[in-house]
């Protein structure tokens, strides 16, 4: 009970993060993981968790939250006819292999190296939002099957190492090949489930719980954080979609991109000891 009371500010902050992650997912079409990972990373350190342990726990916990939110997104996207199941079947095998390889690496490497992975990916995503979000697609169609499988492998591997779902890398990749945005988001919702299920289970069952992890941590997943985040993320995502119809999404993307860059620079500065 004492441990839970001590974590009350942490839980309340997580609830606010769930609201923010849900709203941004609906408003901007980004996965909640891109918000949850950095917030968890810094918040866990306020509980006395080391930076290396914090990024590993943020990664595993974020992946676990993606499972229910991606199931909700898949149902919604399927009703709208936005999922190309033939594409999913082509990408599934190599994406799963990439996820398993990436999840294994998470259990083997020092946690600080994960902050380098996340920070690098987040900066690239931010640059894409700032400068190329509305650019004409560079490719007229998806590449050959072999290249698609290579791409799916790396999307799965890097996403699981960063604790993010399929939207962060999948949507810009698919739209760059002239896929319509709503279809790219629909397919990426399935990518999120493909990434999150094996990734989260691997980190839950095979990850070694850090000695400085907070209460209710199993493997590299903190269940208190999962319980605090998931309901609000699911509730507020459709609200974000509705708000997106009434707000300047392009301006919001630029603001969020700046937030991502500042957050990533802070994470990378810890990695490099600055």
mmCIF file of C-alpha atoms in Angstrom:
data_model
loop_
_atom_site.group_PDB
_atom_site.id
_atom_site.type_symbol
_atom_site.label_atom_id
_atom_site.label_comp_id
_atom_site.label_asym_id
_atom_site.label_seq_id
_atom_site.Cartn_x
_atom_site.Cartn_y
_atom_site.Cartn_z
ATOM 1 C CA UNK A 1 0.000 0.000 0.000
ATOM 2 C CA UNK A 2 2.854 2.368 0.860
ATOM 3 C CA UNK A 3 4.457 1.722 -2.530
ATOM 4 C CA UNK A 4 1.177 2.455 -4.309
ATOM 5 C CA UNK A 5 0.679 5.704 -2.379
ATOM 6 C CA UNK A 6 4.204 6.758 -3.253
ATOM 7 C CA UNK A 7 3.396 6.084 -6.921
ATOM 8 C CA UNK A 8 0.136 8.084 -6.868
ATOM 9 C CA UNK A 9 1.625 11.176 -8.574
ATOM 10 C CA UNK A 10 3.168 8.826 -11.144
ATOM 11 C CA UNK A 11 -0.222 7.169 -11.767
ATOM 12 C CA UNK A 12 -1.994 10.526 -12.135
ATOM 13 C CA UNK A 13 0.663 11.719 -14.556
ATOM 14 C CA UNK A 14 0.227 8.473 -16.517
ATOM 15 C CA UNK A 15 -3.507 9.086 -16.737
ATOM 16 C CA UNK A 16 -2.812 12.525 -18.218
ATOM 17 C CA UNK A 17 -0.368 10.891 -20.640
ATOM 18 C CA UNK A 18 -3.070 8.432 -21.699
ATOM 19 C CA UNK A 19 -5.381 11.337 -22.497
ATOM 20 C CA UNK A 20 -2.653 13.113 -24.473
ATOM 21 C CA UNK A 21 -1.583 9.970 -26.325
ATOM 22 C CA UNK A 22 -5.176 9.188 -27.295
ATOM 23 C CA UNK A 23 -5.895 12.716 -28.469
ATOM 24 C CA UNK A 24 -2.707 12.935 -30.529
ATOM 25 C CA UNK A 25 -3.296 9.512 -32.041
ATOM 26 C CA UNK A 26 -6.710 10.683 -33.230
ATOM 27 C CA UNK A 27 -5.672 14.198 -34.193
ATOM 28 C CA UNK A 28 -2.446 13.444 -36.020
ATOM 29 C CA UNK A 29 -2.613 9.760 -36.901
ATOM 30 C CA UNK A 30 0.506 8.980 -34.865
ATOM 31 C CA UNK A 31 0.824 5.961 -32.633
ATOM 32 C CA UNK A 32 0.486 6.495 -28.896
ATOM 33 C CA UNK A 33 3.895 4.905 -28.334
ATOM 34 C CA UNK A 34 5.688 7.929 -29.752
ATOM 35 C CA UNK A 35 4.197 9.910 -26.823
ATOM 36 C CA UNK A 36 4.163 7.200 -24.146
ATOM 37 C CA UNK A 37 7.809 6.119 -24.430
ATOM 38 C CA UNK A 38 9.486 9.497 -23.776
ATOM 39 C CA UNK A 39 7.000 10.444 -21.051
ATOM 40 C CA UNK A 40 7.497 7.123 -19.255
ATOM 41 C CA UNK A 41 11.250 7.427 -19.733
ATOM 42 C CA UNK A 42 11.440 10.718 -17.869
ATOM 43 C CA UNK A 43 8.716 9.949 -15.327
ATOM 44 C CA UNK A 44 10.276 6.668 -14.238
ATOM 45 C CA UNK A 45 13.496 8.512 -13.491
ATOM 46 C CA UNK A 46 11.592 10.707 -11.013
ATOM 47 C CA UNK A 47 10.908 7.487 -9.064
ATOM 48 C CA UNK A 48 14.629 6.790 -8.786
ATOM 49 C CA UNK A 49 14.837 4.456 -11.795
ATOM 50 C CA UNK A 50 18.086 4.753 -13.741
ATOM 51 C CA UNK A 51 17.980 6.066 -17.305
ATOM 52 C CA UNK A 52 18.989 2.682 -18.746
ATOM 53 C CA UNK A 53 16.272 0.833 -16.822
ATOM 54 C CA UNK A 54 13.716 3.556 -17.545
ATOM 55 C CA UNK A 55 14.009 3.336 -21.337
ATOM 56 C CA UNK A 56 13.817 -0.473 -21.268
ATOM 57 C CA UNK A 57 10.690 -0.369 -19.073
ATOM 58 C CA UNK A 58 9.162 2.399 -21.187
ATOM 59 C CA UNK A 59 9.687 0.278 -24.302
ATOM 60 C CA UNK A 60 8.097 -2.892 -22.908
ATOM 61 C CA UNK A 61 5.236 -1.061 -21.208
ATOM 62 C CA UNK A 62 4.430 0.967 -24.321
ATOM 63 C CA UNK A 63 4.242 -2.179 -26.447
ATOM 64 C CA UNK A 64 1.810 -3.753 -23.983
ATOM 65 C CA UNK A 65 -0.488 -0.697 -24.185
ATOM 66 C CA UNK A 66 -0.490 -0.929 -27.980
ATOM 67 C CA UNK A 67 -2.211 -4.353 -27.979
ATOM 68 C CA UNK A 68 -5.697 -3.207 -26.867
ATOM 69 C CA UNK A 69 -5.505 0.139 -28.650
ATOM 70 C CA UNK A 70 -4.534 -1.517 -31.937
ATOM 71 C CA UNK A 71 -7.410 -4.009 -31.617
ATOM 72 C CA UNK A 72 -9.797 -1.078 -31.259
ATOM 73 C CA UNK A 73 -8.210 0.689 -34.244
ATOM 74 C CA UNK A 74 -8.375 -2.447 -36.419
ATOM 75 C CA UNK A 75 -12.120 -2.831 -35.805
ATOM 76 C CA UNK A 76 -12.687 0.796 -36.735
ATOM 77 C CA UNK A 77 -10.490 0.652 -39.846
ATOM 78 C CA UNK A 78 -12.019 -2.629 -41.013
ATOM 79 C CA UNK A 79 -15.506 -1.106 -40.905
ATOM 80 C CA UNK A 80 -14.224 1.682 -43.150
ATOM 81 C CA UNK A 81 -12.600 -0.757 -45.588
ATOM 82 C CA UNK A 82 -9.139 0.702 -45.027
ATOM 83 C CA UNK A 83 -7.222 -2.561 -44.529
ATOM 84 C CA UNK A 84 -5.608 -4.418 -47.421
ATOM 85 C CA UNK A 85 -5.394 -7.960 -46.089
ATOM 86 C CA UNK A 86 -3.357 -9.145 -49.078
ATOM 87 C CA UNK A 87 -0.689 -6.608 -48.116
ATOM 88 C CA UNK A 88 -0.878 -7.751 -44.495
ATOM 89 C CA UNK A 89 -0.323 -11.380 -45.543
ATOM 90 C CA UNK A 90 2.731 -10.375 -47.583
ATOM 91 C CA UNK A 91 4.268 -8.357 -44.762
ATOM 92 C CA UNK A 92 3.314 -10.563 -41.806
ATOM 93 C CA UNK A 93 6.029 -13.288 -41.839
ATOM 94 C CA UNK A 94 9.080 -11.061 -42.180
ATOM 95 C CA UNK A 95 7.624 -8.405 -39.882
ATOM 96 C CA UNK A 96 7.193 -11.003 -37.129
ATOM 97 C CA UNK A 97 10.782 -12.177 -37.675
ATOM 98 C CA UNK A 98 11.952 -8.558 -37.409
ATOM 99 C CA UNK A 99 9.927 -8.071 -34.218
ATOM 100 C CA UNK A 100 11.371 -11.191 -32.591
ATOM 101 C CA UNK A 101 14.913 -10.170 -33.537
ATOM 102 C CA UNK A 102 14.355 -6.643 -32.225
ATOM 103 C CA UNK A 103 12.724 -7.868 -29.002
ATOM 104 C CA UNK A 104 15.623 -10.247 -28.407
ATOM 105 C CA UNK A 105 18.061 -7.367 -28.845
ATOM 106 C CA UNK A 106 16.120 -5.324 -26.274
ATOM 107 C CA UNK A 107 16.666 -8.094 -23.708
ATOM 108 C CA UNK A 108 20.395 -8.259 -24.515
ATOM 109 C CA UNK A 109 21.689 -4.714 -24.976
ATOM 110 C CA UNK A 110 22.144 -1.991 -22.382
ATOM 111 C CA UNK A 111 19.024 0.097 -21.915
ATOM 112 C CA UNK A 112 20.768 3.351 -22.771
ATOM 113 C CA UNK A 113 21.250 2.107 -26.325
ATOM 114 C CA UNK A 114 17.465 1.971 -26.693
ATOM 115 C CA UNK A 115 17.289 5.708 -26.057
ATOM 116 C CA UNK A 116 19.600 6.140 -29.050
ATOM 117 C CA UNK A 117 17.221 4.048 -31.199
ATOM 118 C CA UNK A 118 14.108 5.901 -30.041
ATOM 119 C CA UNK A 119 15.695 9.351 -30.228
ATOM 120 C CA UNK A 120 16.984 8.767 -33.751
ATOM 121 C CA UNK A 121 13.636 7.437 -35.006
ATOM 122 C CA UNK A 122 11.688 10.248 -33.337
ATOM 123 C CA UNK A 123 13.896 12.928 -34.910
ATOM 124 C CA UNK A 124 13.418 11.382 -38.368
ATOM 125 C CA UNK A 125 9.647 11.272 -37.805
ATOM 126 C CA UNK A 126 9.683 14.911 -36.689
ATOM 127 C CA UNK A 127 11.689 16.015 -39.730
ATOM 128 C CA UNK A 128 9.219 14.187 -41.967
ATOM 129 C CA UNK A 129 6.328 16.007 -40.276
ATOM 130 C CA UNK A 130 8.008 19.397 -40.556
ATOM 131 C CA UNK A 131 9.262 19.274 -44.121
ATOM 132 C CA UNK A 132 7.858 16.348 -46.107
ATOM 133 C CA UNK A 133 4.430 15.672 -44.635
ATOM 134 C CA UNK A 134 2.588 17.280 -47.549
ATOM 135 C CA UNK A 135 5.120 16.524 -50.278
ATOM 136 C CA UNK A 136 4.276 14.523 -53.374
ATOM 137 C CA UNK A 137 4.978 10.782 -52.930
ATOM 138 C CA UNK A 138 8.391 9.892 -54.393
ATOM 139 C CA UNK A 139 7.163 6.490 -55.646
ATOM 140 C CA UNK A 140 4.088 5.619 -57.686
ATOM 141 C CA UNK A 141 3.569 2.160 -56.169
ATOM 142 C CA UNK A 142 4.933 -0.340 -53.684
ATOM 143 C CA UNK A 143 8.301 -1.888 -54.619
ATOM 144 C CA UNK A 144 8.925 -5.541 -55.499
ATOM 145 C CA UNK A 145 7.860 -8.281 -53.100
ATOM 146 C CA UNK A 146 11.433 -8.896 -51.969
ATOM 147 C CA UNK A 147 11.964 -5.238 -51.072
ATOM 148 C CA UNK A 148 8.585 -5.133 -49.308
ATOM 149 C CA UNK A 149 9.664 -8.052 -47.143
ATOM 150 C CA UNK A 150 12.957 -6.376 -46.303
ATOM 151 C CA UNK A 151 11.098 -3.188 -45.388
ATOM 152 C CA UNK A 152 8.601 -5.089 -43.224
ATOM 153 C CA UNK A 153 11.480 -6.771 -41.380
ATOM 154 C CA UNK A 154 13.050 -3.430 -40.507
ATOM 155 C CA UNK A 155 9.713 -1.796 -39.629
ATOM 156 C CA UNK A 156 9.061 -4.635 -37.172
ATOM 157 C CA UNK A 157 12.574 -4.646 -35.729
ATOM 158 C CA UNK A 158 13.046 -0.925 -35.233
ATOM 159 C CA UNK A 159 9.467 -0.382 -34.023
ATOM 160 C CA UNK A 160 9.734 -2.975 -31.257
ATOM 161 C CA UNK A 161 13.122 -1.598 -30.159
ATOM 162 C CA UNK A 162 11.611 1.883 -29.917
ATOM 163 C CA UNK A 163 8.407 0.706 -28.213
ATOM 164 C CA UNK A 164 6.184 2.118 -30.966
ATOM 165 C CA UNK A 165 3.383 0.642 -33.052
ATOM 166 C CA UNK A 166 3.034 0.343 -36.794
ATOM 167 C CA UNK A 167 1.907 3.872 -37.562
ATOM 168 C CA UNK A 168 5.071 5.798 -36.788
ATOM 169 C CA UNK A 169 7.145 4.082 -39.489
ATOM 170 C CA UNK A 170 4.442 2.296 -41.475
ATOM 171 C CA UNK A 171 2.278 5.281 -42.439
ATOM 172 C CA UNK A 172 5.044 7.475 -43.947
ATOM 173 C CA UNK A 173 6.520 4.412 -45.671
ATOM 174 C CA UNK A 174 3.225 3.430 -47.310
ATOM 175 C CA UNK A 175 2.219 6.994 -48.222
ATOM 176 C CA UNK A 176 5.634 7.516 -49.840
ATOM 177 C CA UNK A 177 4.549 4.749 -52.247
ATOM 178 C CA UNK A 178 1.367 6.670 -53.168
ATOM 179 C CA UNK A 179 -0.978 4.803 -50.832
ATOM 180 C CA UNK A 180 -3.778 7.074 -49.611
ATOM 181 C CA UNK A 181 -3.307 8.234 -46.035
ATOM 182 C CA UNK A 182 -6.478 6.654 -44.632
ATOM 183 C CA UNK A 183 -5.517 3.312 -46.178
ATOM 184 C CA UNK A 184 -1.952 3.590 -44.851
ATOM 185 C CA UNK A 185 -3.306 4.293 -41.365
ATOM 186 C CA UNK A 186 -5.670 1.318 -41.656
ATOM 187 C CA UNK A 187 -2.905 -1.088 -42.650
ATOM 188 C CA UNK A 188 -0.581 0.344 -40.004
ATOM 189 C CA UNK A 189 -3.180 -0.403 -37.326
ATOM 190 C CA UNK A 190 -2.671 -4.098 -38.131
ATOM 191 C CA UNK A 191 1.097 -3.617 -38.158
ATOM 192 C CA UNK A 192 0.744 -2.301 -34.609
ATOM 193 C CA UNK A 193 -0.829 -5.543 -33.419
ATOM 194 C CA UNK A 194 1.736 -7.663 -35.287
ATOM 195 C CA UNK A 195 4.518 -5.685 -33.591
ATOM 196 C CA UNK A 196 3.010 -5.373 -30.126
ATOM 197 C CA UNK A 197 1.859 -8.931 -29.367
ATOM 198 C CA UNK A 198 5.129 -10.844 -29.876
ATOM 199 C CA UNK A 199 7.186 -7.835 -28.799
ATOM 200 C CA UNK A 200 5.369 -7.202 -25.524
ATOM 201 C CA UNK A 201 5.149 -10.899 -24.648
ATOM 202 C CA UNK A 202 8.866 -11.365 -25.287
ATOM 203 C CA UNK A 203 9.772 -8.419 -23.065
ATOM 204 C CA UNK A 204 7.273 -9.545 -20.413
ATOM 205 C CA UNK A 205 8.451 -13.152 -20.257
ATOM 206 C CA UNK A 206 12.110 -12.975 -21.300
ATOM 207 C CA UNK A 207 13.092 -9.495 -20.131
ATOM 208 C CA UNK A 208 15.060 -9.284 -16.892
ATOM 209 C CA UNK A 209 13.338 -6.976 -14.413
ATOM 210 C CA UNK A 210 15.770 -4.192 -13.393
ATOM 211 C CA UNK A 211 16.671 -4.053 -9.716
ATOM 212 C CA UNK A 212 15.455 -0.440 -9.523
ATOM 213 C CA UNK A 213 12.093 -1.094 -11.269
ATOM 214 C CA UNK A 214 8.957 0.221 -9.500
ATOM 215 C CA UNK A 215 6.253 -1.983 -7.995
ATOM 216 C CA UNK A 216 4.189 -4.289 -10.247
ATOM 217 C CA UNK A 217 6.916 -4.658 -12.853
ATOM 218 C CA UNK A 218 7.169 -8.016 -14.576
ATOM 219 C CA UNK A 219 9.977 -8.508 -17.034
ATOM 220 C CA UNK A 220 10.200 -5.129 -18.770
ATOM 221 C CA UNK A 221 6.493 -4.284 -18.386
ATOM 222 C CA UNK A 222 5.016 -2.178 -15.580
ATOM 223 C CA UNK A 223 1.403 -3.255 -15.149
ATOM 224 C CA UNK A 224 0.400 -0.190 -13.134
ATOM 225 C CA UNK A 225 1.383 1.999 -16.068
ATOM 226 C CA UNK A 226 -0.487 -0.242 -18.518
ATOM 227 C CA UNK A 227 -3.679 -0.113 -16.429
ATOM 228 C CA UNK A 228 -3.419 3.671 -16.047
ATOM 229 C CA UNK A 229 -2.730 4.345 -19.717
ATOM 230 C CA UNK A 230 -4.894 1.988 -21.765
ATOM 231 C CA UNK A 231 -8.482 3.011 -20.865
ATOM 232 C CA UNK A 232 -7.873 6.716 -21.376
ATOM 233 C CA UNK A 233 -5.932 6.186 -24.583
ATOM 234 C CA UNK A 234 -8.802 4.131 -26.035
ATOM 235 C CA UNK A 235 -11.448 6.626 -24.852
ATOM 236 C CA UNK A 236 -9.719 9.763 -26.118
ATOM 237 C CA UNK A 237 -8.514 8.515 -29.529
ATOM 238 C CA UNK A 238 -11.976 8.918 -31.155
ATOM 239 C CA UNK A 239 -12.313 12.323 -29.482
ATOM 240 C CA UNK A 240 -9.045 13.277 -31.142
ATOM 241 C CA UNK A 241 -10.436 12.157 -34.500
ATOM 242 C CA UNK A 242 -13.475 14.401 -33.993
ATOM 243 C CA UNK A 243 -11.317 17.350 -32.933
ATOM 244 C CA UNK A 244 -9.153 16.802 -35.978
ATOM 245 C CA UNK A 245 -12.069 17.800 -38.162
ATOM 246 C CA UNK A 246 -12.205 21.211 -36.464
ATOM 247 C CA UNK A 247 -8.542 22.089 -35.974
ATOM 248 C CA UNK A 248 -5.551 22.940 -38.127
ATOM 249 C CA UNK A 249 -3.928 19.497 -38.308
ATOM 250 C CA UNK A 250 -0.946 20.800 -40.282
ATOM 251 C CA UNK A 251 -0.088 23.330 -37.553
ATOM 252 C CA UNK A 252 -0.568 20.716 -34.831
ATOM 253 C CA UNK A 253 1.807 18.354 -36.640
ATOM 254 C CA UNK A 254 4.484 21.035 -36.745
ATOM 255 C CA UNK A 255 4.045 21.787 -33.034
ATOM 256 C CA UNK A 256 4.209 18.087 -32.198
ATOM 257 C CA UNK A 257 7.292 17.708 -34.401
ATOM 258 C CA UNK A 258 9.069 20.419 -32.418
ATOM 259 C CA UNK A 259 8.061 18.630 -29.195
ATOM 260 C CA UNK A 260 9.494 15.392 -30.578
ATOM 261 C CA UNK A 261 12.777 17.021 -31.528
ATOM 262 C CA UNK A 262 13.217 18.668 -28.107
ATOM 263 C CA UNK A 263 12.328 15.425 -26.309
ATOM 264 C CA UNK A 264 14.633 13.356 -28.497
ATOM 265 C CA UNK A 265 17.542 15.754 -28.071
ATOM 266 C CA UNK A 266 17.073 15.511 -24.295
ATOM 267 C CA UNK A 267 17.066 11.691 -24.464
ATOM 268 C CA UNK A 268 20.109 11.618 -26.707
ATOM 269 C CA UNK A 269 21.939 14.064 -24.434
ATOM 270 C CA UNK A 270 21.503 11.588 -21.575
ATOM 271 C CA UNK A 271 22.814 8.808 -23.814
ATOM 272 C CA UNK A 272 25.924 10.799 -24.704
ATOM 273 C CA UNK A 273 26.329 12.040 -21.126
ATOM 274 C CA UNK A 274 25.918 15.700 -22.004
#
